[in-house]
Amino acid sequence: MLKVQDLKAAYGRVSAVKGVSLEVAEKEIVFLIGPNGAGKSTLLKIVSGLHRPSGGTISFAGAEIANQTPETICRRGLVLVPEGRHIFGTLTVAENLFLGTTIRNDRAQIRADIDEVLAIFPILRERYNSAAVYLSGGEQQQLAIARAMLQKPRLMMIDEPSLGLAPLVIDQVYESLRQLNAKGMTLLVIEQSTARVTDLASRVYVMRNGKIVLHETKASLGDGSSLTDAYFGDARHAAEQLAR
Amino acid sequence: MRLLKQAWPVLGLLLPLAVIVLLADQFGSISVERSVTEALIKIVTVVGLYIFIGNSGVVSFGHVSFMAIAAYATAWQTCCSALKPITMSGLPDFLRSHTYPVLPAGISAAILASIAAFVFGLILMRLSGIAASISTLAALFILNVVYSNWDKVTMGTASIVGLPTYVTPWLAFAVAGLAMVIAYLFQISSWGLALRATREDEVAARASGISVYWMRLAAFTLSGLVMGMAGVLHAHFLGTISVDTFFLSLTFITLTMLVVGGMRSLSGAVLGVVVISFVTDILRRMESGVSVSGQEIAIPAGSQEVVLAVVMLLVLIFRRDGLTKGREFAWPFARRQSISETKHGDA
Amino acid sequence: MLNFIQVLFDAAALGSLYALVALAIGLVFGIMRLINFAQGDYLTIGAYALVVPTASVTPPLLFGALPWPLMVAGVLATCIIVALLTERIAFRPLRNANPATLLISSFAVSYFLQHALMLVHTGRPKSIAMGSSLAQAIDIFGVRIPGVQLVTMTVTVSLLIGFVILLKKTAIGIQMRAAAENFQMARLLGVRANKVIAFGFALSGFLAGIVSLLLVAQTGTLDIKMGIMPVIFAFFATVIGGMGSLAGAALGGFLVGVTSVLLQAYLPPDLRAFRDAGVFALVILVLLVRPKGLIPSSASRERV
Amino acid sequence: MLAQDGGLHARDVHVAFGGLKALKGVDLKLRQGEVLGLIGPNGAGKTTMVNVLTGFQAATTGDVTLDGRSLKGLGPRNVARAGVARSFQAARLFRDLTVRQNLEVAAIGSGKKRKEARAKADALLDWIGCADKAAMLAGSLPYGDERRVGIARALALSPKFVLLDEPASGMNDQECDELMLLIAGIPDKFACGVLLIEHNMQVVMGACRRVHVLDNGKSLAEGTPAEMRANDEVRRAYLGSKNTGSQVI
Amino acid sequence: EEKPIQIGFAIAESGWLHNYDGPPFKAAVMRIEEINKAGGLNGRKIEYKVIDTKTERERSATAGAELVEAGVDLLVVSCDYDFGAPAALAGNQAKIITMSLCAADPKMGVQGVGPYAFTANSAAQSEGIAIAEYAQKKLGLKTAYVLEDLTIEYNKSACAGFRAAWINGGGEASILGNDTFKNDDPSIAAQITRLKSLPTQPDAVFVCSFTPGGASAVRQIRAAGVELPILANTAMVDNYWLNSAPGLKNFYLAAFMSLYGDDPRPEMNKFVEDHKARWNEAPVSSYAVLGYSLIEQWAYAVEKAGGTDSDKVLEVMNTYKDQPFLVGPTSYTPELHIQTARPWLIMKVENESFRAVEIYRNSFTPSMELLFRVGN
Ligand SMILES: Nc1ncnc2c1ncn2[C@@H]1O[C@H](COP(=O)(O)OP(=O)(O)OP(=O)(O)O)[C@@H](O)[C@H]1O
Ligand SMILES: Nc1ncnc2c1ncn2[C@@H]1O[C@H](COP(=O)(O)OP(=O)(O)OP(=O)(O)O)[C@@H](O)[C@H]1O
Ligand SMILES: [Mg+2]
Ligand SMILES: [Mg+2]
């Protein structure tokens, strides 16, 4: 469904993504993990059209989408929940959710869908008409995810969904994502904690230093120890030093 | 060497300026010499703006008022002994019937501007962000209205004519240097640092024990002093002053210089003045006609401003943080490491 | 003795005019964090579109010669086009620049428009016979009500209501506010953000056109600087009303106009010259008491 | 320091935002030399509590005392100078200042001279392992470093108490471990009490002896991490049955 | 062959002041060309040089300094006192005769700029005085109301002159009230309300202003149904703004000349014809004649003095007593370098155009206190 080939990108002279290829098939849940600064967020930003690649190709559902604008990519059904919430603080919760339905044509269905996400995140119903800026950190994160769900994407890319969420809510979020996936939505998720990965992943990519260093499928994943090694690399070493 | 390096941001600016002044003084025509002097006075003005705006991040529209205050103060002390008792009859006797030497007059005028800045600041600095900016604009208007109608003291909207004109390029250069040193010392002082922290994040600065109010007030007062210096120079360069000189267009052009140069650094403030003054001067000369290989060509009168506006827009669009991107000029003899400090902004 | 009702009416009329300009300033601020000084030049250009562009001091009429519906359409279209052009050429590339840069760029745009206009029309004020019938006053129970002022008040009230509904209730309004706050995120949600923001500018051009018609009908003169003071007052109005809040902007504009007229009417003769100082002092006072403005928008608040 | 009413003490704090009651009578006592965890569901009022303790938010009713002295009406700056420092849920570094200057500012804010401030900053940078980044602009720091610098900046005030709001969010397991050690070491190294808000149970369990649970603006429970994990109410309201946060690979 | 005489113009060729400097400058050039055609001044050709001040004070000062440096024999500066003075100072310091095209402020003279400075215009006060006297004596108006535009000093001076003359003729009580406005006020509704609420309506309203604010004020006054005679200062002369007040009647002011062929002085009508021949158009503004007479006045003195030596020329000019020039009889004294009682052409508006009424010379002349507006 999504196929990224030899993608490269830089911020000024600093190159952040150095030739990445990855694939997401229909109905998969694919995880992208890796240490801070690996380039994960940058990769998703490129795919969603927020950042220009300096090389490589991206095809989504058979069409080339590299260098298209974010709104056209979104309208094709490829949606990004970027890291750091990005809710509209000056708008109310209701308006934020309404914006999630911008690209939809099935107006009739919207009301019911909003009710559905409000059932998943009851706190949003409580704060439905207050300005989103007043929500607590975790509440804002829930709003961001709920809004993306309303977009009904074919492929949802989420950058660190669990950021700032209470453990209980993390469970709920992943449970809902699993259900959506079961209904046919494809997922590409960046996650810091490897704990979730082994549970849900159909496939995992580990990224370090702008490159994919490991690619495991559900079958080859096992208990995930290969992930941990690839993930941390020499970082462990540093931590031990620090502890001393 | 370390001292030299510490002082570089100022020295690195002063040396090229000194060369320009020297050249203008030795080889330039009257009009070149005067253009250079004018630009140097603008440097004092924009550096004055920079001390407050650059370090606090609050755009002030009111600063040229302090130029006006100083310009009038020095005029009251030095101008037109014959006409003064008649046309400025509302002045207190020590001003009305006495004339003072230019140096103490200039100094006291700049100090008065700084006191005025302090007093205005006591009220205005309570506000933040756009409310602060807009109230400085309101202050500019208030001062303008008062000085325009306080007939017996300011001669209303009429010009005061006949101030001693003692400002030479070298004097302007010296004062510009002084202004830059003042700005730089403030910038590297702990107050300057604290103020720049409030510019980055007011909330976090409060949480770090910084008083946003007092830091801003200090910078406002100090920049009032430098604006006062600029006002004195302006008055004694032209020989005439009037209220409407110190109003919107001067505010806009000096702010533009600051932003085009890069409002977050002293180098930006100076570079902005130099570049815009230079472009303006070139365009002006083109308007009055230049001969290129024997042919007289001129651009239509009035197109100077249009072109200048386009230049300013282009700079802003392609360098939105200004020509210097808000950095000081890098120490030219540095090894790579310390360059990273100056370059990191573009990452 | 001054006729108090008449003074109130005068005050309300000027207040409405400022409110109308403030509405445009507030609208553009709302969608771009830009205080657009060029708003004044939009309206100046709109006014000058009534006459043929020449250096002559008594130019023949251009749009001013058309029957009034066409004339209104012509002026509005001119302002909208100018607003859109400035958005496209100057402001769009600067999106998300810091407020100071944006502000200065609007100075530059304003400087450009003003001097370009001056190149064509020269700096000499021109006069124009237009809308004289509208300028005539009618007498209702002893209160003199000039037609222009009546129109100004009606237009202001209806546009304010219209705009508030547009921004709060319609999809494009919500999208506009979203794009204003976080342009990239809005695009990620499929909002055609460039178009939406351009639409906002078009609205500000529309408002400029209306103001220029009302102003010309009132004063009968064209001047390169005719937009400056209305915009400065509107600028104050938007801030004391509460940046980013349309109702606030309108209220602020109203307040500034009303204060100005009341001071003019009731200050003793010796102090009348200081009328504007009073208005500006009021601005500072309001801000000291309510730094976020009279009707703060939620945008202006911040959670720690 | 063991005076009768030593420590940072919030008594019966209520905070209402319009109709919404964010805190409904919370008592919280933070003692010198301890790391107290403050956990609870999203929107429970944790950040609001920090805001009250640091003068950013006036309590509707209730009082906060520091070593017996009321902090009422002091405002953020004076609370910070009195010895209560904080970090923010979003790091809020001074982006266009260098990392060292970020810390210097806080040291200056606590009343230090320029020289001392610089020394303090360098010492703290060493401690968080960012000495090599001292001259970088704070805005260009990677996420993890940003968090650590935020903590160091709070400590640069030489506070008696430091309040950390979700310092580990966005960090990977590895960095969380490091951070946990760092935080656990603060009381000894800086003679300073710590209030730690965190959703990552791994960090909370590792760094705190005592945990206070807020739910819906009220105190739900207080005790050792183990007790809290075993507490049914806490599990139901906050941790969830899987208790994911504490799963360690 | 003798070295040509040099005249330097430090005037605005762009910016708003150009509108005021342009017409008298063209007329000045006409006079220079006439002199050259007649064989020059004392046998020497006159050359002239212009430096654009761009309506900026700094440019004005620089232009003045440059022209002084270039050795001009006469320095001509901008119409406006504020913008002319910086250049004039340079001329005066170099002891060069310096004349403003049309500053209406006596400070463009001995007491302000210095002993070598002159202006070709009359003092603004005398505009107010002339129209006040004329209205009282010839139009039989008894009471007046003054509407003062505070934006520039010129208006305040004209109003001061008007008040002094009106009170002189009709007593304190004959001024029924004063009000103020600003040129860029979008509306003067409040001022009109005050005027209409006066217990007794005045016989006339004096509006001291300039365009566009003045035109806008006149339009609003008439639109409000106030049909009283409106008296105005000279800046409101010429037809170009009349569009804004269609059907305007009962509007009077004191002017220099008529551009519309009905000037009672034939030489004025010839001047307009000559101007058309030289510049392909009639003068845009009746201020033009001031530029013509400026050159006349100086050239006459140079002839008399037998050379361009400033002190000698100054001596001659200081003795002018009703010396006849095109614009009218001109007087200077060593103390005063501005006209206070030059005859005016009273004009009124009728059928969408200004019409010459008659020449009128004010008998009340402003004292030094009034000229320098001390004590008001
Ligand atoms: N706006 C930016 N400007 C300059 N450099 C950037 C920018 N954003 C990211 N980088 C750099 O690019 C690299 C990759 O960053 P990216 O955010 O993609 O990493 P990540 O894997 O998402 O990390 P994290 O886990 O912290 O979110 C890092 O070195 C980062 O410092
Ligand atoms: N200024 C405010 N105006 C209105 N409501 C507010 C304001 N500040 C906080 N709230 C509300 O108060 C409640 C408590 O918020 P708080 O930020 O303290 O939660 P929290 O415990 O820190 O949550 P999280 O773990 O998600 O950060 C939330 O429901 C929030 O929406
Ligand atoms: Mg990331
Ligand atoms: Mg929180």
XYZ file of C-alpha atoms in Angstrom, chain E:
376
model
C 32.623 87.375 -21.283
C 31.322 87.494 -17.762
C 30.709 84.442 -15.648
C 26.986 83.531 -15.548
C 24.938 84.154 -12.423
C 23.991 80.990 -10.561
C 20.666 80.374 -8.872
C 20.245 77.207 -6.853
C 16.897 75.636 -6.083
C 16.753 73.295 -3.082
C 13.152 72.285 -3.580
C 10.990 69.191 -3.613
C 10.611 67.516 -6.971
C 8.992 64.517 -5.358
C 6.927 63.888 -2.257
C 3.883 65.874 -1.194
C 5.719 69.184 -1.073
C 6.296 68.952 -4.802
C 2.693 70.038 -5.278
C 3.511 73.314 -3.602
C 7.045 73.833 -4.921
C 6.350 72.834 -8.509
C 4.095 75.666 -9.759
C 6.117 78.609 -8.369
C 9.291 76.930 -9.578
C 7.986 76.801 -13.142
C 7.063 80.450 -12.927
C 10.491 81.289 -11.562
C 12.076 79.544 -14.534
C 9.859 81.644 -16.814
C 11.181 84.834 -15.250
C 14.781 83.611 -15.494
C 14.300 82.848 -19.173
C 12.700 86.217 -19.767
C 15.685 87.949 -18.180
C 18.123 85.896 -20.232
C 16.232 86.658 -23.399
C 16.430 90.336 -22.578
C 20.199 90.094 -22.369
C 20.722 88.818 -18.886
C 21.125 90.492 -15.537
C 23.685 93.258 -15.632
C 24.746 91.637 -18.858
C 25.299 88.256 -17.241
C 23.297 85.185 -18.175
C 21.470 83.414 -15.365
C 21.929 79.697 -14.946
C 20.029 77.611 -12.486
C 20.454 74.263 -10.826
C 17.906 72.182 -8.939
C 18.498 69.640 -6.210
C 15.522 67.561 -5.174
C 14.880 67.526 -1.443
C 12.321 64.761 -1.773
C 10.241 66.472 0.917
C 12.779 65.446 3.542
C 14.427 67.803 5.974
C 17.766 65.986 5.837
C 17.791 66.243 2.043
C 16.848 69.865 2.290
C 19.841 70.595 4.511
C 22.165 68.616 2.248
C 20.833 70.260 -0.882
C 21.344 73.665 0.699
C 24.902 72.802 1.669
C 25.689 71.439 -1.773
C 24.346 74.491 -3.558
C 26.240 76.794 -1.237
C 29.360 74.779 -1.948
C 28.669 75.118 -5.678
C 28.753 78.889 -5.195
C 25.232 79.972 -6.047
C 24.378 83.664 -5.877
C 20.788 83.095 -4.819
C 19.433 80.123 -2.980
C 15.759 79.345 -3.448
C 14.169 77.000 -0.950
C 10.894 75.146 -0.497
C 7.509 76.670 -0.031
C 7.119 75.289 3.430
C 8.968 76.895 6.306
C 9.697 73.585 8.047
C 11.157 71.976 4.960
C 12.770 75.083 3.542
C 14.522 76.151 6.723
C 17.209 73.436 6.828
C 18.442 74.516 3.389
C 17.899 78.185 4.160
C 20.098 77.891 7.238
C 22.975 76.728 5.082
C 22.484 79.665 2.742
C 22.169 82.148 5.534
C 25.284 80.897 7.303
C 27.176 81.371 4.037
C 25.698 84.862 3.783
C 23.876 84.109 0.560
C 20.494 85.642 -0.122
C 18.010 82.863 0.470
C 14.389 83.091 -0.538
C 11.495 80.722 0.057
C 9.047 80.251 -2.778
C 6.003 80.678 -0.593
C 6.578 80.135 3.125
C 3.931 82.046 5.027
C 5.855 82.133 8.273
C 7.774 85.294 9.274
C 10.438 83.085 10.815
C 11.614 82.502 7.253
C 13.378 85.787 7.789
C 15.527 87.769 10.128
C 14.274 86.392 13.433
C 14.172 82.733 12.464
C 16.609 81.717 9.803
C 18.636 84.909 9.745
C 19.125 88.288 8.057
C 19.664 86.901 4.544
C 16.446 84.923 4.473
C 13.289 86.130 2.732
C 10.011 84.696 1.648
C 8.066 85.734 -1.419
C 4.739 85.216 0.333
C 2.650 87.235 2.741
C 2.348 86.183 6.339
C -0.430 83.688 6.978
C -1.890 86.111 9.516
C -2.577 88.662 6.825
C -4.670 86.156 4.857
C -6.968 85.882 7.854
C -6.886 89.618 8.423
C -7.717 90.464 4.825
C -10.710 88.179 4.574
C -11.960 89.217 8.020
C -11.836 92.904 7.168
C -13.369 92.318 3.781
C -16.218 90.275 5.245
C -16.976 92.895 7.844
C -16.604 95.952 5.660
C -17.767 94.810 2.266
C -20.049 91.875 2.997
C -21.499 93.416 6.127
C -21.081 90.304 8.262
C -21.145 90.933 12.002
C -20.432 87.689 13.811
C -18.169 84.786 13.038
C -17.338 81.289 14.163
C -13.801 79.935 13.782
C -13.047 76.346 12.831
C -9.325 75.771 13.217
C -7.363 72.903 11.717
C -4.535 72.289 14.165
C -2.457 70.102 11.904
C 0.028 72.715 10.795
C 1.234 76.036 12.085
C 0.124 77.902 8.977
C -3.534 77.350 9.817
C -3.101 78.442 13.381
C -1.449 81.652 12.161
C -4.203 82.361 9.663
C -6.807 81.823 12.370
C -4.899 84.064 14.771
C -4.841 86.817 12.166
C -8.523 86.374 11.465
C -9.494 86.547 15.116
C -7.378 89.609 15.783
C -8.814 91.464 12.806
C -12.393 90.420 13.458
C -12.225 91.450 17.091
C -10.538 94.674 16.038
C -13.490 95.393 13.792
C -16.380 93.979 15.795
C -15.289 93.494 19.397
C -14.684 90.388 21.489
C -18.301 89.312 21.400
C -18.424 89.178 17.626
C -16.617 85.823 17.629
C -19.336 83.436 18.650
C -17.080 80.486 19.188
C -14.029 78.492 18.264
C -13.586 74.851 17.493
C -10.753 72.662 16.305
C -10.249 69.675 14.067
C -7.447 67.803 12.400
C -6.843 67.616 8.708
C -7.107 63.843 8.598
C -10.227 63.553 10.738
C -12.603 61.387 8.727
C -15.576 63.220 10.164
C -16.245 66.597 11.755
C -19.770 65.733 12.793
C -19.112 66.720 16.394
C -17.845 70.137 15.338
C -20.874 70.676 13.152
C -23.153 69.711 15.987
C -21.508 72.297 18.197
C -21.871 74.940 15.490
C -25.533 74.140 14.951
C -26.238 74.184 18.677
C -25.018 77.762 19.120
C -27.789 79.865 20.672
C -27.498 82.282 17.759
C -26.055 81.276 14.445
C -23.048 83.348 13.331
C -23.008 85.370 10.118
C -20.002 83.469 8.812
C -17.716 80.549 9.487
C -13.978 80.944 9.074
C -12.284 77.667 8.193
C -8.517 77.802 8.379
C -7.304 74.622 6.793
C -5.925 73.149 3.588
C -6.826 70.291 1.309
C -7.869 67.563 1.666
C -9.143 68.161 5.210
C -10.399 71.640 4.419
C -12.326 70.453 1.379
C -13.798 67.626 3.375
C -14.834 70.029 6.131
C -16.554 72.353 3.650
C -18.392 69.403 2.129
C -19.572 68.176 5.502
C -20.662 71.643 6.620
C -22.772 72.105 3.507
C -24.117 68.552 3.627
C -25.346 69.255 7.141
C -27.462 72.054 5.717
C -25.328 74.926 7.000
C -25.559 77.531 4.256
C -23.696 80.328 6.087
C -20.977 82.169 4.206
C -17.694 80.299 4.581
C -14.496 82.306 4.729
C -11.206 80.543 4.217
C -7.485 81.032 4.040
C -5.476 81.220 0.837
C -4.428 77.573 0.793
C -7.985 76.724 -0.227
C -7.727 78.706 -3.453
C -8.032 77.123 -6.926
C -10.704 74.999 -8.475
C -9.246 71.543 -8.170
C -11.019 70.653 -4.934
C -14.414 72.082 -5.781
C -15.716 68.721 -6.922
C -15.957 67.648 -3.333
C -18.493 70.348 -2.546
C -20.783 70.443 -5.570
C -22.836 73.568 -5.963
C -20.719 75.431 -3.440
C -21.710 79.080 -2.989
C -20.999 81.812 -0.514
C -17.359 80.858 -0.129
C -14.717 83.628 0.061
C -11.007 83.915 0.436
C -8.079 86.235 -0.211
C -5.839 85.117 -3.084
C -2.817 86.295 -5.049
C -4.339 86.177 -8.502
C -6.953 84.489 -10.622
C -6.054 81.716 -13.015
C -9.389 82.000 -14.779
C -8.866 85.048 -16.969
C -10.923 87.404 -14.840
C -8.151 89.007 -12.818
C -8.730 92.763 -12.691
C -4.976 93.247 -13.409
C -4.289 92.622 -17.088
C -0.638 91.789 -16.416
C -1.828 88.785 -14.415
C -3.871 87.499 -17.303
C -0.832 87.951 -19.546
C 1.222 85.953 -17.044
C -1.223 83.070 -17.376
C -1.019 83.273 -21.164
C 2.787 83.313 -21.081
C 2.752 80.358 -18.772
C 0.545 78.463 -21.202
C 2.958 79.292 -23.997
C 6.008 78.192 -22.057
C 4.655 75.102 -20.237
C 1.702 74.138 -22.399
C -0.672 74.658 -19.526
C -1.954 77.343 -17.232
C -0.309 77.369 -13.812
C -1.670 74.522 -11.713
C -1.892 76.801 -8.724
C -2.117 80.539 -8.259
C 0.860 80.285 -5.901
C 2.883 80.172 -9.115
C 3.062 83.930 -9.358
C 5.072 84.043 -6.135
C 7.910 82.194 -7.845
C 7.871 84.645 -10.715
C 7.993 87.619 -8.409
C 10.679 86.045 -6.250
C 13.073 86.230 -9.171
C 11.787 89.696 -10.032
C 12.495 90.969 -6.545
C 15.996 89.632 -6.365
C 16.916 90.560 -9.920
C 15.771 94.118 -9.349
C 17.994 94.384 -6.287
C 20.958 92.883 -8.133
C 20.540 95.440 -10.869
C 20.309 98.225 -8.323
C 23.307 96.963 -6.383
C 25.253 96.494 -9.569
C 26.265 92.967 -8.743
C 25.379 89.867 -6.801
C 27.281 90.753 -3.644
C 24.938 89.563 -0.931
C 25.361 92.426 1.453
C 24.753 94.995 -1.220
C 21.723 93.139 -2.550
C 20.417 92.761 0.961
C 20.743 96.462 1.555
C 18.635 97.219 -1.503
C 15.981 94.660 -0.687
C 15.677 95.910 2.860
C 14.638 99.295 1.538
C 11.788 98.060 -0.705
C 8.720 100.066 0.075
C 5.705 99.111 -1.982
C 8.104 98.295 -4.768
C 5.874 97.216 -7.671
C 6.216 93.636 -8.851
C 3.829 91.353 -10.679
C 2.363 89.854 -7.518
C 1.856 93.318 -6.057
C 3.665 96.052 -4.162
C 6.351 94.601 -1.944
C 7.994 95.979 1.189
C 10.858 94.742 3.294
C 12.608 96.213 6.304
C 15.765 95.075 8.029
C 13.471 93.528 10.663
C 10.793 91.966 8.523
C 11.236 89.888 5.376
C 7.623 88.961 4.753
C 4.593 90.870 3.455
C 1.917 91.950 5.898
C -0.178 94.334 3.839
C 0.169 93.430 0.210
C -3.169 93.869 -1.578
C -5.154 90.680 -2.021
C -7.466 89.574 -4.738
C -10.695 88.571 -3.024
C -12.242 85.568 -4.740
C -15.492 83.731 -4.311
C -16.890 80.473 -5.578
C -19.726 80.554 -8.040
C -20.857 78.034 -10.643
C -18.218 75.503 -9.646
C -15.351 77.937 -10.073
C -13.441 80.621 -8.268
C -14.206 84.121 -9.522
C -12.236 87.274 -8.944
C -14.240 89.789 -6.935
C -11.985 92.737 -6.273
C -8.579 93.801 -5.004
C -8.592 94.522 -1.313
C -5.793 95.767 0.887
C -6.065 95.208 4.620
C -5.703 98.269 6.793
C -5.112 96.368 10.019
C -1.537 95.077 9.983
C -0.278 92.385 12.294
C 1.990 93.444 15.126
C 5.209 91.546 15.782
C 3.416 89.759 18.649
C 0.729 88.562 16.302
C 3.224 87.615 13.608
C 5.127 85.448 16.032
C 1.899 84.397 17.720
C 3.043 85.350 21.166
C 0.407 85.202 23.828
C -2.308 83.199 22.152
